[in-house]
């Protein structure tokens, strides 16, 4: 969906998209699943139609999974930037690496290099804004991205 708002006195536009090999059917299924009430989810788990907590995909299935994310940005002056991230199973393996490395950024010796630390703190931030290049280096070292 497109969203527009005013940020720092300038017009800001945002759009997010998801590509799916099933021609949109996967996205529709994800949206439908997100709307399932908790009691219905519990019933599906109890009926064996969904995995129990802790009963996720096998190591073989995770090893065969992968993801790619691409971010594109264009400024009002026409300049543009792009960055990408890819890795193995996003639901378990890569998420665990990302969470662990983000936590280590907050306690490791390079904490003083964090963008938020340089500004003296900044409220609620995204991981990229708060942890910047420190997180990028740590994720690269952990084989994520």
PDB file of C-alpha atoms in Angstrom:
ATOM      1  CA  UNK A   1       0.000   0.000   0.000  1.00  0.00           C
ATOM      2  CA  UNK A   2       1.041   3.592  -0.600  1.00  0.00           C
ATOM      3  CA  UNK A   3       1.230   5.994   2.302  1.00  0.00           C
ATOM      4  CA  UNK A   4       2.137   9.669   2.260  1.00  0.00           C
ATOM      5  CA  UNK A   5       2.925  11.896   5.186  1.00  0.00           C
ATOM      6  CA  UNK A   6       4.933  14.997   5.997  1.00  0.00           C
ATOM      7  CA  UNK A   7       8.358  14.297   7.479  1.00  0.00           C
ATOM      8  CA  UNK A   8      10.649  17.163   8.467  1.00  0.00           C
ATOM      9  CA  UNK A   9       8.747  19.586   6.230  1.00  0.00           C
ATOM     10  CA  UNK A  10       9.036  17.522   3.035  1.00  0.00           C
ATOM     11  CA  UNK A  11       6.695  15.142   1.258  1.00  0.00           C
ATOM     12  CA  UNK A  12       7.485  11.517   2.024  1.00  0.00           C
ATOM     13  CA  UNK A  13       6.053   8.565   0.103  1.00  0.00           C
ATOM     14  CA  UNK A  14       6.324   4.955   1.140  1.00  0.00           C
ATOM     15  CA  UNK A  15       5.363   1.799  -0.705  1.00  0.00           C
ATOM     16  CA  UNK A  16       5.926  -1.794   0.292  1.00  0.00           C
ATOM     17  CA  UNK A  17       5.493  -4.770  -1.996  1.00  0.00           C
ATOM     18  CA  UNK A  18       5.927  -8.495  -1.745  1.00  0.00           C
ATOM     19  CA  UNK A  19       6.697 -10.703  -4.710  1.00  0.00           C
ATOM     20  CA  UNK A  20       5.361 -14.207  -4.749  1.00  0.00           C
ATOM     21  CA  UNK A  21       5.927 -16.985  -7.271  1.00  0.00           C
ATOM     22  CA  UNK A  22       2.283 -18.031  -6.929  1.00  0.00           C
ATOM     23  CA  UNK A  23       0.936 -14.891  -8.602  1.00  0.00           C
ATOM     24  CA  UNK A  24      -0.305 -13.304  -5.404  1.00  0.00           C
ATOM     25  CA  UNK A  25      -1.939 -16.401  -3.953  1.00  0.00           C
ATOM     26  CA  UNK A  26       0.770 -16.692  -1.282  1.00  0.00           C
ATOM     27  CA  UNK A  27       0.233 -13.074  -0.177  1.00  0.00           C
ATOM     28  CA  UNK A  28      -3.536 -13.592   0.006  1.00  0.00           C
ATOM     29  CA  UNK A  29      -3.034 -16.721   2.091  1.00  0.00           C
ATOM     30  CA  UNK A  30      -0.667 -14.866   4.454  1.00  0.00           C
ATOM     31  CA  UNK A  31      -3.216 -12.064   4.921  1.00  0.00           C
ATOM     32  CA  UNK A  32      -5.969 -14.583   5.591  1.00  0.00           C
ATOM     33  CA  UNK A  33      -3.801 -16.486   8.092  1.00  0.00           C
ATOM     34  CA  UNK A  34      -2.904 -13.273   9.941  1.00  0.00           C
ATOM     35  CA  UNK A  35      -6.602 -12.728  10.644  1.00  0.00           C
ATOM     36  CA  UNK A  36      -7.194 -16.143  12.269  1.00  0.00           C
ATOM     37  CA  UNK A  37      -8.476 -15.739  15.859  1.00  0.00           C
ATOM     38  CA  UNK A  38      -6.262 -17.283  18.584  1.00  0.00           C
ATOM     39  CA  UNK A  39      -8.900 -19.836  19.595  1.00  0.00           C
ATOM     40  CA  UNK A  40      -9.056 -21.114  16.000  1.00  0.00           C
ATOM     41  CA  UNK A  41      -5.235 -21.402  15.915  1.00  0.00           C
ATOM     42  CA  UNK A  42      -5.293 -23.421  19.144  1.00  0.00           C
ATOM     43  CA  UNK A  43      -7.924 -25.744  17.655  1.00  0.00           C
ATOM     44  CA  UNK A  44      -5.787 -26.253  14.525  1.00  0.00           C
ATOM     45  CA  UNK A  45      -2.739 -27.080  16.679  1.00  0.00           C
ATOM     46  CA  UNK A  46      -4.744 -29.517  18.787  1.00  0.00           C
ATOM     47  CA  UNK A  47      -6.109 -31.164  15.616  1.00  0.00           C
ATOM     48  CA  UNK A  48      -2.545 -31.646  14.343  1.00  0.00           C
ATOM     49  CA  UNK A  49      -3.057 -29.314  11.361  1.00  0.00           C
ATOM     50  CA  UNK A  50      -0.461 -26.803  12.648  1.00  0.00           C
ATOM     51  CA  UNK A  51       2.804 -27.529  14.489  1.00  0.00           C
ATOM     52  CA  UNK A  52       2.880 -27.281  18.262  1.00  0.00           C
ATOM     53  CA  UNK A  53       5.078 -24.571  19.805  1.00  0.00           C
ATOM     54  CA  UNK A  54       8.674 -25.679  19.406  1.00  0.00           C
ATOM     55  CA  UNK A  55       7.715 -28.083  16.626  1.00  0.00           C
ATOM     56  CA  UNK A  56       8.814 -26.009  13.632  1.00  0.00           C
ATOM     57  CA  UNK A  57      10.345 -27.203  10.382  1.00  0.00           C
ATOM     58  CA  UNK A  58      13.042 -29.869  10.304  1.00  0.00           C
ATOM     59  CA  UNK A  59      16.720 -28.994   9.866  1.00  0.00           C
ATOM     60  CA  UNK A  60      16.479 -30.329   6.305  1.00  0.00           C
ATOM     61  CA  UNK A  61      13.529 -28.077   5.451  1.00  0.00           C
ATOM     62  CA  UNK A  62      15.259 -25.053   7.017  1.00  0.00           C
ATOM     63  CA  UNK A  63      18.456 -25.817   5.067  1.00  0.00           C
ATOM     64  CA  UNK A  64      16.425 -25.796   1.828  1.00  0.00           C
ATOM     65  CA  UNK A  65      14.780 -22.439   2.624  1.00  0.00           C
ATOM     66  CA  UNK A  66      16.043 -18.987   1.648  1.00  0.00           C
ATOM     67  CA  UNK A  67      14.971 -15.364   1.326  1.00  0.00           C
ATOM     68  CA  UNK A  68      16.002 -12.210  -0.504  1.00  0.00           C
ATOM     69  CA  UNK A  69      14.963  -8.663   0.409  1.00  0.00           C
ATOM     70  CA  UNK A  70      15.693  -5.581  -1.674  1.00  0.00           C
ATOM     71  CA  UNK A  71      15.233  -1.965  -0.546  1.00  0.00           C
ATOM     72  CA  UNK A  72      15.171   0.830  -3.107  1.00  0.00           C
ATOM     73  CA  UNK A  73      15.124   4.541  -2.261  1.00  0.00           C
ATOM     74  CA  UNK A  74      14.906   7.620  -4.458  1.00  0.00           C
ATOM     75  CA  UNK A  75      15.279  11.198  -3.195  1.00  0.00           C
ATOM     76  CA  UNK A  76      13.473  14.246  -4.533  1.00  0.00           C
ATOM     77  CA  UNK A  77      16.685  15.319  -6.302  1.00  0.00           C
ATOM     78  CA  UNK A  78      16.661  12.065  -8.306  1.00  0.00           C
ATOM     79  CA  UNK A  79      19.506  10.361  -6.459  1.00  0.00           C
ATOM     80  CA  UNK A  80      18.867   6.731  -5.596  1.00  0.00           C
ATOM     81  CA  UNK A  81      20.202   3.988  -3.391  1.00  0.00           C
ATOM     82  CA  UNK A  82      19.608   0.261  -3.163  1.00  0.00           C
ATOM     83  CA  UNK A  83      20.587  -2.440  -0.722  1.00  0.00           C
ATOM     84  CA  UNK A  84      19.827  -6.110  -0.457  1.00  0.00           C
ATOM     85  CA  UNK A  85      19.812  -8.827   2.130  1.00  0.00           C
ATOM     86  CA  UNK A  86      19.596 -12.541   1.538  1.00  0.00           C
ATOM     87  CA  UNK A  87      20.135 -15.614   3.573  1.00  0.00           C
ATOM     88  CA  UNK A  88      18.894 -19.009   4.629  1.00  0.00           C
ATOM     89  CA  UNK A  89      15.688 -19.851   6.441  1.00  0.00           C
ATOM     90  CA  UNK A  90      14.200 -16.495   7.504  1.00  0.00           C
ATOM     91  CA  UNK A  91      11.777 -17.890  10.072  1.00  0.00           C
ATOM     92  CA  UNK A  92      14.306 -19.568  12.312  1.00  0.00           C
ATOM     93  CA  UNK A  93      17.986 -19.520  11.380  1.00  0.00           C
ATOM     94  CA  UNK A  94      18.415 -15.975  10.042  1.00  0.00           C
ATOM     95  CA  UNK A  95      16.047 -14.412  12.583  1.00  0.00           C
ATOM     96  CA  UNK A  96      18.036 -15.998  15.410  1.00  0.00           C
ATOM     97  CA  UNK A  97      21.284 -14.577  13.990  1.00  0.00           C
ATOM     98  CA  UNK A  98      19.768 -11.114  13.579  1.00  0.00           C
ATOM     99  CA  UNK A  99      18.299 -10.967  17.085  1.00  0.00           C
ATOM    100  CA  UNK A 100      21.480 -12.285  18.716  1.00  0.00           C
ATOM    101  CA  UNK A 101      23.767  -9.906  16.830  1.00  0.00           C
ATOM    102  CA  UNK A 102      21.484  -6.928  17.542  1.00  0.00           C
ATOM    103  CA  UNK A 103      21.585  -7.766  21.251  1.00  0.00           C
ATOM    104  CA  UNK A 104      25.374  -8.101  21.150  1.00  0.00           C
ATOM    105  CA  UNK A 105      25.607  -4.624  19.577  1.00  0.00           C
ATOM    106  CA  UNK A 106      24.091  -3.226  22.765  1.00  0.00           C
ATOM    107  CA  UNK A 107      26.555  -4.901  25.121  1.00  0.00           C
ATOM    108  CA  UNK A 108      29.730  -5.270  23.044  1.00  0.00           C
ATOM    109  CA  UNK A 109      32.724  -2.971  23.180  1.00  0.00           C
ATOM    110  CA  UNK A 110      31.773  -1.253  19.914  1.00  0.00           C
ATOM    111  CA  UNK A 111      28.621   0.129  21.592  1.00  0.00           C
ATOM    112  CA  UNK A 112      30.111   3.631  21.516  1.00  0.00           C
ATOM    113  CA  UNK A 113      30.083   3.418  17.693  1.00  0.00           C
ATOM    114  CA  UNK A 114      26.291   3.044  17.534  1.00  0.00           C
ATOM    115  CA  UNK A 115      24.525   5.928  15.752  1.00  0.00           C
ATOM    116  CA  UNK A 116      22.058   6.404  18.616  1.00  0.00           C
ATOM    117  CA  UNK A 117      24.906   6.548  21.154  1.00  0.00           C
ATOM    118  CA  UNK A 118      26.616   9.274  19.146  1.00  0.00           C
ATOM    119  CA  UNK A 119      23.413  11.342  19.343  1.00  0.00           C
ATOM    120  CA  UNK A 120      22.932  10.693  23.047  1.00  0.00           C
ATOM    121  CA  UNK A 121      19.853   8.547  22.471  1.00  0.00           C
ATOM    122  CA  UNK A 122      16.874   9.124  20.221  1.00  0.00           C
ATOM    123  CA  UNK A 123      13.669   7.450  21.415  1.00  0.00           C
ATOM    124  CA  UNK A 124      12.157   4.596  19.413  1.00  0.00           C
ATOM    125  CA  UNK A 125      14.348   3.633  16.444  1.00  0.00           C
ATOM    126  CA  UNK A 126      14.513   0.930  13.811  1.00  0.00           C
ATOM    127  CA  UNK A 127      17.441  -1.502  14.155  1.00  0.00           C
ATOM    128  CA  UNK A 128      19.186   0.178  11.206  1.00  0.00           C
ATOM    129  CA  UNK A 129      18.892   3.668  12.696  1.00  0.00           C
ATOM    130  CA  UNK A 130      19.906   2.564  16.192  1.00  0.00           C
ATOM    131  CA  UNK A 131      22.642   0.060  15.378  1.00  0.00           C
ATOM    132  CA  UNK A 132      23.842   1.165  11.916  1.00  0.00           C
ATOM    133  CA  UNK A 133      27.172  -0.095  10.612  1.00  0.00           C
ATOM    134  CA  UNK A 134      27.939  -1.972  13.834  1.00  0.00           C
ATOM    135  CA  UNK A 135      25.008  -4.311  13.205  1.00  0.00           C
ATOM    136  CA  UNK A 136      25.872  -4.539   9.509  1.00  0.00           C
ATOM    137  CA  UNK A 137      29.432  -5.677  10.354  1.00  0.00           C
ATOM    138  CA  UNK A 138      28.239  -8.144  12.995  1.00  0.00           C
ATOM    139  CA  UNK A 139      25.642  -9.676  10.640  1.00  0.00           C
ATOM    140  CA  UNK A 140      28.256 -10.040   7.897  1.00  0.00           C
ATOM    141  CA  UNK A 141      30.585 -11.752  10.339  1.00  0.00           C
ATOM    142  CA  UNK A 142      27.788 -14.126  11.382  1.00  0.00           C
ATOM    143  CA  UNK A 143      27.064 -15.036   7.764  1.00  0.00           C
ATOM    144  CA  UNK A 144      23.724 -13.209   7.665  1.00  0.00           C
ATOM    145  CA  UNK A 145      23.110 -11.127   4.572  1.00  0.00           C
TER     146      UNK A 145
END
